[in-house]
Every structure is written in C-alpha cells, then in structure tokens.
PDB file of C-alpha atoms in Angstrom:
ATOM      1  CA  GLU A   1      88.940  90.614 106.888  1.00 63.00           C
ATOM      2  CA  THR A   2      88.031  93.928 108.413  1.00 78.00           C
ATOM      3  CA  GLY A   3      89.633  97.341 108.563  1.00 94.00           C
ATOM      4  CA  VAL A   4      93.040  97.795 107.006  1.00 97.00           C
ATOM      5  CA  THR A   5      95.362  94.834 106.547  1.00 97.00           C
ATOM      6  CA  GLN A   6      99.046  94.813 105.683  1.00 98.00           C
ATOM      7  CA  THR A   7     101.432  92.074 104.605  1.00 97.00           C
ATOM      8  CA  PRO A   8     104.009  91.058 105.472  1.00 97.00           C
ATOM      9  CA  ARG A   9     104.051  92.059 109.128  1.00 96.00           C
ATOM     10  CA  HIS A  10     107.830  91.707 109.342  1.00 97.00           C
ATOM     11  CA  LEU A  11     110.418  91.915 106.575  1.00 96.00           C
ATOM     12  CA  VAL A  12     114.192  91.632 106.617  1.00 95.00           C
ATOM     13  CA  MET A  13     115.960  92.449 103.392  1.00 93.00           C
ATOM     14  CA  GLY A  14     119.412  93.158 102.093  1.00 90.00           C
ATOM     15  CA  MET A  15     120.296  96.382 100.349  1.00 88.00           C
ATOM     16  CA  THR A  16     120.257  94.726  96.930  1.00 88.00           C
ATOM     17  CA  ASN A  17     116.906  92.991  97.327  1.00 89.00           C
ATOM     18  CA  LYS A  18     113.592  93.960  95.779  1.00 94.00           C
ATOM     19  CA  LYS A  19     110.456  93.475  97.857  1.00 95.00           C
ATOM     20  CA  SER A  20     106.913  94.803  98.008  1.00 97.00           C
ATOM     21  CA  LEU A  21     104.613  95.756 100.848  1.00 98.00           C
ATOM     22  CA  LYS A  22     100.897  95.212 100.396  1.00 98.00           C
ATOM     23  CA  CYS A  23      97.965  97.035 101.947  1.00 98.00           C
ATOM     24  CA  GLU A  24      94.257  96.342 101.574  1.00 97.00           C
ATOM     25  CA  GLN A  25      91.384  98.329 103.038  1.00 97.00           C
ATOM     26  CA  HIS A  26      87.931  96.840 103.619  1.00 96.00           C
ATOM     27  CA  LEU A  27      86.247 100.085 104.676  1.00 94.00           C
ATOM     28  CA  GLY A  28      85.015 101.363 101.326  1.00 93.00           C
ATOM     29  CA  HIS A  29      87.296 104.390 101.540  1.00 93.00           C
ATOM     30  CA  ASN A  30      88.513 106.387  98.558  1.00 91.00           C
ATOM     31  CA  ALA A  31      91.940 107.515  99.797  1.00 93.00           C
ATOM     32  CA  MET A  32      94.988 105.543 100.905  1.00 95.00           C
ATOM     33  CA  TYR A  33      98.304 106.556 102.431  1.00 95.00           C
ATOM     34  CA  TRP A  34     101.803 105.289 103.166  1.00 96.00           C
ATOM     35  CA  TYR A  35     103.552 106.529 106.305  1.00 96.00           C
ATOM     36  CA  LYS A  36     106.986 105.836 107.728  1.00 96.00           C
ATOM     37  CA  GLN A  37     107.524 105.711 111.481  1.00 95.00           C
ATOM     38  CA  SER A  38     111.093 105.713 112.712  1.00 93.00           C
ATOM     39  CA  ALA A  39     112.185 105.594 116.326  1.00 86.00           C
ATOM     40  CA  LYS A  40     111.779 108.922 118.118  1.00 76.00           C
ATOM     41  CA  LYS A  41     110.472 110.723 115.015  1.00 84.00           C
ATOM     42  CA  PRO A  42     106.945 111.823 114.144  1.00 87.00           C
ATOM     43  CA  LEU A  43     104.943 109.864 111.641  1.00 92.00           C
ATOM     44  CA  GLU A  44     106.110 110.882 108.184  1.00 92.00           C
ATOM     45  CA  LEU A  45     103.654 110.922 105.312  1.00 92.00           C
ATOM     46  CA  MET A  46     105.159 109.359 102.197  1.00 94.00           C
ATOM     47  CA  PHE A  47     102.435 109.056  99.577  1.00 93.00           C
ATOM     48  CA  VAL A  48      98.750 109.875  99.184  1.00 92.00           C
ATOM     49  CA  TYR A  49      96.345 108.350  96.694  1.00 92.00           C
ATOM     50  CA  ASN A  50      92.869 109.754  96.111  1.00 85.00           C
ATOM     51  CA  PHE A  51      90.595 107.682  93.887  1.00 80.00           C
ATOM     52  CA  LYS A  52      93.657 105.661  92.753  1.00 73.00           C
ATOM     53  CA  GLU A  53      95.523 108.800  91.684  1.00 78.00           C
ATOM     54  CA  GLN A  54      98.682 109.859  93.453  1.00 78.00           C
ATOM     55  CA  THR A  55      98.186 113.355  94.842  1.00 78.00           C
ATOM     56  CA  GLU A  56     101.166 113.660  97.168  1.00 76.00           C
ATOM     57  CA  ASN A  57     104.755 112.510  97.065  1.00 76.00           C
ATOM     58  CA  ASN A  58     106.381 113.915 100.143  1.00 76.00           C
ATOM     59  CA  SER A  59     109.929 114.127  98.722  1.00 84.00           C
ATOM     60  CA  VAL A  60     110.367 110.384  99.024  1.00 92.00           C
ATOM     61  CA  PRO A  61     113.491 108.825  97.423  1.00 92.00           C
ATOM     62  CA  SER A  62     112.882 106.921  94.210  1.00 92.00           C
ATOM     63  CA  ARG A  63     113.929 103.637  95.836  1.00 94.00           C
ATOM     64  CA  PHE A  64     110.359 103.655  97.207  1.00 96.00           C
ATOM     65  CA  SER A  65     107.784 103.200  94.447  1.00 95.00           C
ATOM     66  CA  PRO A  66     104.059 103.162  95.235  1.00 95.00           C
ATOM     67  CA  GLU A  67     101.342 101.520  93.204  1.00 95.00           C
ATOM     68  CA  CYS A  68      97.585 101.813  93.621  1.00 94.00           C
ATOM     69  CA  PRO A  69      95.726  99.525  91.181  1.00 93.00           C
ATOM     70  CA  ASN A  70      92.304 100.307  92.711  1.00 92.00           C
ATOM     71  CA  SER A  71      90.863 102.170  95.665  1.00 90.00           C
ATOM     72  CA  SER A  72      91.153  99.123  97.947  1.00 94.00           C
ATOM     73  CA  HIS A  73      94.752  98.082  97.326  1.00 96.00           C
ATOM     74  CA  LEU A  74      98.041  99.877  97.772  1.00 97.00           C
ATOM     75  CA  PHE A  75     101.571  98.599  97.284  1.00 97.00           C
ATOM     76  CA  LEU A  76     104.982  99.956  98.160  1.00 97.00           C
ATOM     77  CA  HIS A  77     107.751  98.523  96.011  1.00 97.00           C
ATOM     78  CA  LEU A  78     111.190  98.603  97.585  1.00 96.00           C
ATOM     79  CA  HIS A  79     114.588  98.329  95.889  1.00 94.00           C
ATOM     80  CA  THR A  80     118.197  99.119  96.832  1.00 93.00           C
ATOM     81  CA  LEU A  81     117.189 100.332 100.264  1.00 93.00           C
ATOM     82  CA  GLN A  82     119.581 101.691 102.850  1.00 94.00           C
ATOM     83  CA  PRO A  83     119.879 100.660 106.517  1.00 94.00           C
ATOM     84  CA  GLU A  84     118.376 104.008 107.537  1.00 93.00           C
ATOM     85  CA  ASP A  85     115.185 102.955 105.769  1.00 95.00           C
ATOM     86  CA  SER A  86     114.552 100.448 108.536  1.00 95.00           C
ATOM     87  CA  ALA A  87     111.299 101.528 110.181  1.00 96.00           C
ATOM     88  CA  LEU A  88     107.647 100.684 110.684  1.00 96.00           C
ATOM     89  CA  TYR A  89     105.728 101.293 107.452  1.00 97.00           C
ATOM     90  CA  LEU A  90     102.085 102.066 108.020  1.00 97.00           C
ATOM     91  CA  CYS A  91      99.250 102.096 105.548  1.00 97.00           C
ATOM     92  CA  ALA A  92      96.105 104.087 106.247  1.00 96.00           C
ATOM     93  CA  SER A  93      92.824 104.800 104.504  1.00 95.00           C
ATOM     94  CA  SER A  94      90.119 107.423 104.811  1.00 92.00           C
ATOM     95  CA  GLN A  95      87.028 108.790 103.146  1.00 89.00           C
ATOM     96  CA  VAL A  96      87.504 112.200 101.589  1.00 84.00           C
ATOM     97  CA  GLY A  97      84.967 114.642 100.229  1.00 76.00           C
ATOM     98  CA  GLY A  98      81.397 115.372 101.260  1.00 68.00           C
ATOM     99  CA  GLU A  99      80.805 115.420 105.018  1.00 64.00           C
ATOM    100  CA  ALA A 100      83.883 113.307 105.786  1.00 65.00           C
ATOM    101  CA  TYR A 101      86.473 114.745 108.148  1.00 70.00           C
ATOM    102  CA  ASN A 102      89.215 112.496 106.864  1.00 76.00           C
ATOM    103  CA  GLU A 103      89.561 110.240 109.879  1.00 87.00           C
ATOM    104  CA  GLN A 104      92.406 107.979 108.861  1.00 92.00           C
ATOM    105  CA  PHE A 105      92.438 104.341 109.916  1.00 94.00           C
ATOM    106  CA  PHE A 106      95.743 102.534 110.109  1.00 96.00           C
ATOM    107  CA  GLY A 107      96.791  99.012 109.308  1.00 97.00           C
ATOM    108  CA  PRO A 108      99.031  97.033 111.687  1.00 96.00           C
ATOM    109  CA  GLY A 109     102.186  98.033 109.836  1.00 97.00           C
ATOM    110  CA  THR A 110     105.169  96.242 108.354  1.00 97.00           C
ATOM    111  CA  ARG A 111     108.314  96.253 110.476  1.00 96.00           C
ATOM    112  CA  LEU A 112     111.124  96.553 107.914  1.00 96.00           C
ATOM    113  CA  THR A 113     114.767  95.862 108.679  1.00 96.00           C
ATOM    114  CA  VAL A 114     117.377  96.579 106.014  1.00 95.00           C
ATOM    115  CA  LEU A 115     120.699  94.838 106.555  1.00 92.00           C
TER     116      LEU A 115
ATOM    117  CA  GLN B   1     106.898 125.023 107.992  1.00 66.00           C
ATOM    118  CA  LYS B   2     103.614 123.763 109.336  1.00 69.00           C
ATOM    119  CA  GLU B   3     104.144 122.063 112.668  1.00 89.00           C
ATOM    120  CA  VAL B   4     102.349 120.145 115.366  1.00 94.00           C
ATOM    121  CA  GLU B   5     104.055 120.145 118.743  1.00 95.00           C
ATOM    122  CA  GLN B   6     103.600 117.821 121.698  1.00 95.00           C
ATOM    123  CA  ASN B   7     105.572 117.319 124.889  1.00 91.00           C
ATOM    124  CA  SER B   8     107.256 113.956 124.466  1.00 89.00           C
ATOM    125  CA  GLY B   9     106.860 113.079 128.163  1.00 89.00           C
ATOM    126  CA  PRO B  10     106.680 110.662 129.768  1.00 95.00           C
ATOM    127  CA  LEU B  11     103.651 112.005 131.585  1.00 96.00           C
ATOM    128  CA  SER B  12     103.128 109.940 134.700  1.00 97.00           C
ATOM    129  CA  VAL B  13      99.776 109.933 136.527  1.00 97.00           C
ATOM    130  CA  PRO B  14      98.395 107.687 139.253  1.00 97.00           C
ATOM    131  CA  GLU B  15      95.536 105.332 138.505  1.00 97.00           C
ATOM    132  CA  GLY B  16      92.178 107.097 138.798  1.00 97.00           C
ATOM    133  CA  ALA B  17      93.598 110.564 138.140  1.00 97.00           C
ATOM    134  CA  ILE B  18      92.915 112.839 135.162  1.00 97.00           C
ATOM    135  CA  ALA B  19      95.577 112.787 132.469  1.00 97.00           C
ATOM    136  CA  SER B  20      95.890 115.977 130.423  1.00 97.00           C
ATOM    137  CA  LEU B  21      97.651 115.840 127.073  1.00 98.00           C
ATOM    138  CA  ASN B  22      98.332 118.990 125.073  1.00 97.00           C
ATOM    139  CA  CYS B  23      99.095 119.799 121.466  1.00 97.00           C
ATOM    140  CA  THR B  24      99.808 123.077 119.688  1.00 97.00           C
ATOM    141  CA  TYR B  25      99.765 123.713 115.961  1.00 95.00           C
ATOM    142  CA  SER B  26     101.167 126.446 113.777  1.00 93.00           C
ATOM    143  CA  ASP B  27      98.641 126.828 110.959  1.00 89.00           C
ATOM    144  CA  ARG B  28      95.646 129.008 111.821  1.00 89.00           C
ATOM    145  CA  GLY B  29      93.757 127.576 108.869  1.00 86.00           C
ATOM    146  CA  SER B  30      93.718 124.096 110.386  1.00 88.00           C
ATOM    147  CA  GLN B  31      90.335 122.461 110.130  1.00 86.00           C
ATOM    148  CA  SER B  32      90.177 119.109 111.899  1.00 90.00           C
ATOM    149  CA  PHE B  33      92.052 117.662 114.845  1.00 94.00           C
ATOM    150  CA  PHE B  34      92.572 114.057 115.775  1.00 95.00           C
ATOM    151  CA  TRP B  35      93.844 112.099 118.750  1.00 97.00           C
ATOM    152  CA  TYR B  36      95.371 108.684 118.201  1.00 97.00           C
ATOM    153  CA  ARG B  37      96.567 106.179 120.776  1.00 97.00           C
ATOM    154  CA  GLN B  38      99.542 103.978 119.940  1.00 96.00           C
ATOM    155  CA  TYR B  39     100.589 101.087 122.131  1.00 96.00           C
ATOM    156  CA  SER B  40     104.200  99.989 121.924  1.00 91.00           C
ATOM    157  CA  GLY B  41     104.777  97.935 118.797  1.00 88.00           C
ATOM    158  CA  LYS B  42     101.262  98.586 117.495  1.00 92.00           C
ATOM    159  CA  SER B  43      99.749 100.950 114.949  1.00 94.00           C
ATOM    160  CA  PRO B  44      97.931 104.194 115.832  1.00 96.00           C
ATOM    161  CA  GLU B  45      94.287 103.812 116.786  1.00 95.00           C
ATOM    162  CA  LEU B  46      91.875 106.730 116.388  1.00 94.00           C
ATOM    163  CA  ILE B  47      90.351 107.794 119.708  1.00 95.00           C
ATOM    164  CA  MET B  48      88.386 110.849 118.657  1.00 93.00           C
ATOM    165  CA  PHE B  49      88.381 113.939 116.489  1.00 93.00           C
ATOM    166  CA  ILE B  50      87.140 117.490 116.934  1.00 94.00           C
ATOM    167  CA  TYR B  51      86.575 120.341 114.518  1.00 91.00           C
ATOM    168  CA  SER B  52      84.642 122.991 116.490  1.00 91.00           C
ATOM    169  CA  ASN B  53      85.855 125.127 119.352  1.00 94.00           C
ATOM    170  CA  GLY B  54      84.925 123.805 122.755  1.00 95.00           C
ATOM    171  CA  ASP B  55      84.728 120.364 124.299  1.00 96.00           C
ATOM    172  CA  LYS B  56      83.769 117.018 122.851  1.00 96.00           C
ATOM    173  CA  GLU B  57      83.223 114.106 125.222  1.00 97.00           C
ATOM    174  CA  ASP B  58      83.296 110.394 124.509  1.00 95.00           C
ATOM    175  CA  GLY B  59      83.238 108.174 127.554  1.00 96.00           C
ATOM    176  CA  ARG B  60      86.309 108.873 129.678  1.00 97.00           C
ATOM    177  CA  PHE B  61      87.857 110.996 126.946  1.00 98.00           C
ATOM    178  CA  THR B  62      87.302 114.714 126.351  1.00 98.00           C
ATOM    179  CA  ALA B  63      88.885 116.631 123.498  1.00 97.00           C
ATOM    180  CA  GLN B  64      89.171 120.389 123.873  1.00 97.00           C
ATOM    181  CA  LEU B  65      89.836 122.773 120.997  1.00 96.00           C
ATOM    182  CA  ASN B  66      90.786 126.437 121.156  1.00 96.00           C
ATOM    183  CA  LYS B  67      91.446 127.736 117.660  1.00 94.00           C
ATOM    184  CA  ALA B  68      92.275 131.264 118.838  1.00 94.00           C
ATOM    185  CA  SER B  69      95.129 129.918 120.951  1.00 95.00           C
ATOM    186  CA  GLN B  70      95.923 127.154 118.455  1.00 95.00           C
ATOM    187  CA  TYR B  71      95.867 124.283 120.871  1.00 95.00           C
ATOM    188  CA  VAL B  72      93.981 121.080 121.266  1.00 97.00           C
ATOM    189  CA  SER B  73      94.015 118.876 124.327  1.00 97.00           C
ATOM    190  CA  LEU B  74      92.868 115.439 125.388  1.00 98.00           C
ATOM    191  CA  LEU B  75      91.666 114.718 128.911  1.00 98.00           C
ATOM    192  CA  ILE B  76      91.442 111.151 130.148  1.00 98.00           C
ATOM    193  CA  ARG B  77      89.345 110.796 133.291  1.00 98.00           C
ATOM    194  CA  ASP B  78      89.744 107.912 135.746  1.00 98.00           C
ATOM    195  CA  SER B  79      93.028 106.913 134.088  1.00 98.00           C
ATOM    196  CA  GLN B  80      93.728 103.193 133.975  1.00 97.00           C
ATOM    197  CA  PRO B  81      97.032 101.333 133.540  1.00 97.00           C
ATOM    198  CA  SER B  82      95.655 100.168 130.176  1.00 97.00           C
ATOM    199  CA  ASP B  83      95.693 103.819 129.047  1.00 98.00           C
ATOM    200  CA  SER B  84      99.496 103.741 129.161  1.00 98.00           C
ATOM    201  CA  ALA B  85     100.535 104.430 125.582  1.00 97.00           C
ATOM    202  CA  THR B  86     101.799 107.155 123.288  1.00 96.00           C
ATOM    203  CA  TYR B  87      99.139 109.661 122.279  1.00 98.00           C
ATOM    204  CA  LEU B  88      99.518 111.285 118.879  1.00 97.00           C
ATOM    205  CA  CYS B  89      97.928 114.568 117.914  1.00 97.00           C
ATOM    206  CA  ALA B  90      97.194 115.025 114.207  1.00 95.00           C
ATOM    207  CA  VAL B  91      95.988 118.109 112.382  1.00 93.00           C
ATOM    208  CA  LYS B  92      94.353 118.538 109.001  1.00 89.00           C
ATOM    209  CA  MET B  93      95.816 121.842 107.965  1.00 78.00           C
ATOM    210  CA  ASP B  94      94.262 122.678 104.625  1.00 70.00           C
ATOM    211  CA  ALA B  95      91.666 121.746 102.073  1.00 67.00           C
ATOM    212  CA  GLY B  96      93.539 118.608 101.130  1.00 72.00           C
ATOM    213  CA  ASN B  97      93.430 115.334 102.994  1.00 78.00           C
ATOM    214  CA  MET B  98      96.888 115.289 104.526  1.00 85.00           C
ATOM    215  CA  LEU B  99      97.364 114.984 108.260  1.00 89.00           C
ATOM    216  CA  THR B 100     100.387 116.372 110.072  1.00 91.00           C
ATOM    217  CA  PHE B 101     101.303 114.426 113.184  1.00 93.00           C
ATOM    218  CA  GLY B 102     103.002 115.565 116.339  1.00 94.00           C
ATOM    219  CA  GLY B 103     105.761 113.526 117.877  1.00 94.00           C
ATOM    220  CA  GLY B 104     103.443 112.066 120.506  1.00 95.00           C
ATOM    221  CA  THR B 105     103.272 112.147 124.300  1.00 96.00           C
ATOM    222  CA  ARG B 106     104.043 108.998 126.224  1.00 96.00           C
ATOM    223  CA  LEU B 107     101.564 108.488 129.052  1.00 97.00           C
ATOM    224  CA  MET B 108     102.264 106.187 131.991  1.00 98.00           C
ATOM    225  CA  VAL B 109      99.440 105.365 134.401  1.00 97.00           C
ATOM    226  CA  LYS B 110     100.782 103.823 137.595  1.00 96.00           C
ATOM    227  CA  PRO B 111      98.632 101.435 139.669  1.00 93.00           C
TER     228      PRO B 111
END
C-alpha cells in the first residue's frame, strides 16, 4: 500500500447505526486530518492530530468521535448521525515541523450516505 | 473570519490555451499556498505549492504569489481536456498546520 488509504470507500447507514471510518498513511508523516466535503461547500476541516495528539476540533458535533492510536492510523467513529451528515469524508496526512511546508496528501475518501 | 475566495466558475477554455485560476485570501500572515486538483468523484491531488513572492514553474503549471495584494494564481499552459477538474486553493494561515480551502474553481477544457 502506498500513500493514504481509507476504508470503506462507500458506506450507507441508518441514523441509529454505529460505524467507523478507517484511515492509514504510509508516508511516514506525523500529522493526520479528517475533512468533510459536502456538495457545493468548501472542504471543512474536522479534526487534526499531531504526533497522535488531537490539536484541533473544529466545532464538530459529538456524534463524530475521532481516534488516533498511532501516527499512521486514524479512525472516525460515527453514531446517531443525521441525513445532513451525508458527505465525502476525506483523510489527509502531512509532515509538520522542521523544513516541512505542510503539504497535505489526501486519501480516496469515504462516501457516506445517512438514511 | 479567515477566508479563501475563488470564483466557482465554470471557467471554459479551448484546448491549447492558457487557463488562469485565481485565489484571494484574507489573512496577511499567511505563509504557504497550495493548489489541488480534484476530479469529479475523486479526492484532491496536490499539484504544487508556493511560499515566496513571484512565480514557481512545474511543467505546464505556474503558481504566482503576490503577498502584498493577497492573491495567488495558477496558470496552466497548453490546456488539455484531461485538465478539466475543480482546482482548490488552500492557504496555511498561521504557525499551526491547518489549511483553509477555497470553494474551488471548476475548469472545463474543450477540445
């Protein structure tokens, strides 16, 4: 595997379900991100993890719960979602600190539909 | 509120022409600037980044940065139909590692 991978690629869930999105980066980076991309809206940053520690929570509802067990893996746990949460969820990673300019590399995304 | 603005388009250019995509940002302290290409149904792909005033060239792509005027642009020379996509401008606005994205400009290159 190379780059940033995400599973599943597509997910359909009911409002009472609990599911998790998984992201893995194979780039040796030390920061990982969750973004939400809805139709006709800019990419919205949800969470930032630097060295496994959460450094940003961009006013995201508690029905989204991130987990970063190590610098290569990132999860987004979902529960009691609403239909308006249907979107493309993108994971990204980057190298921060030193000479790095924080170029972020994206995974393929999970297309989430909440019924 | 810190913002990144792009014309949503679509910007339509004929094949072989130069496509010019523009982006303005609100925070004068912004440090790094990125251009991403996103094909329909796909994730954003980094094309190039720039952090110093002036031009930076990479193949058919040239990024231009003017910090005094707070704009960054992307020129695509010899545009090809395969360049048809949405181009996202992203700005690193402070000492942290967060990027703020514009809404993107949809480019259509017609054969």
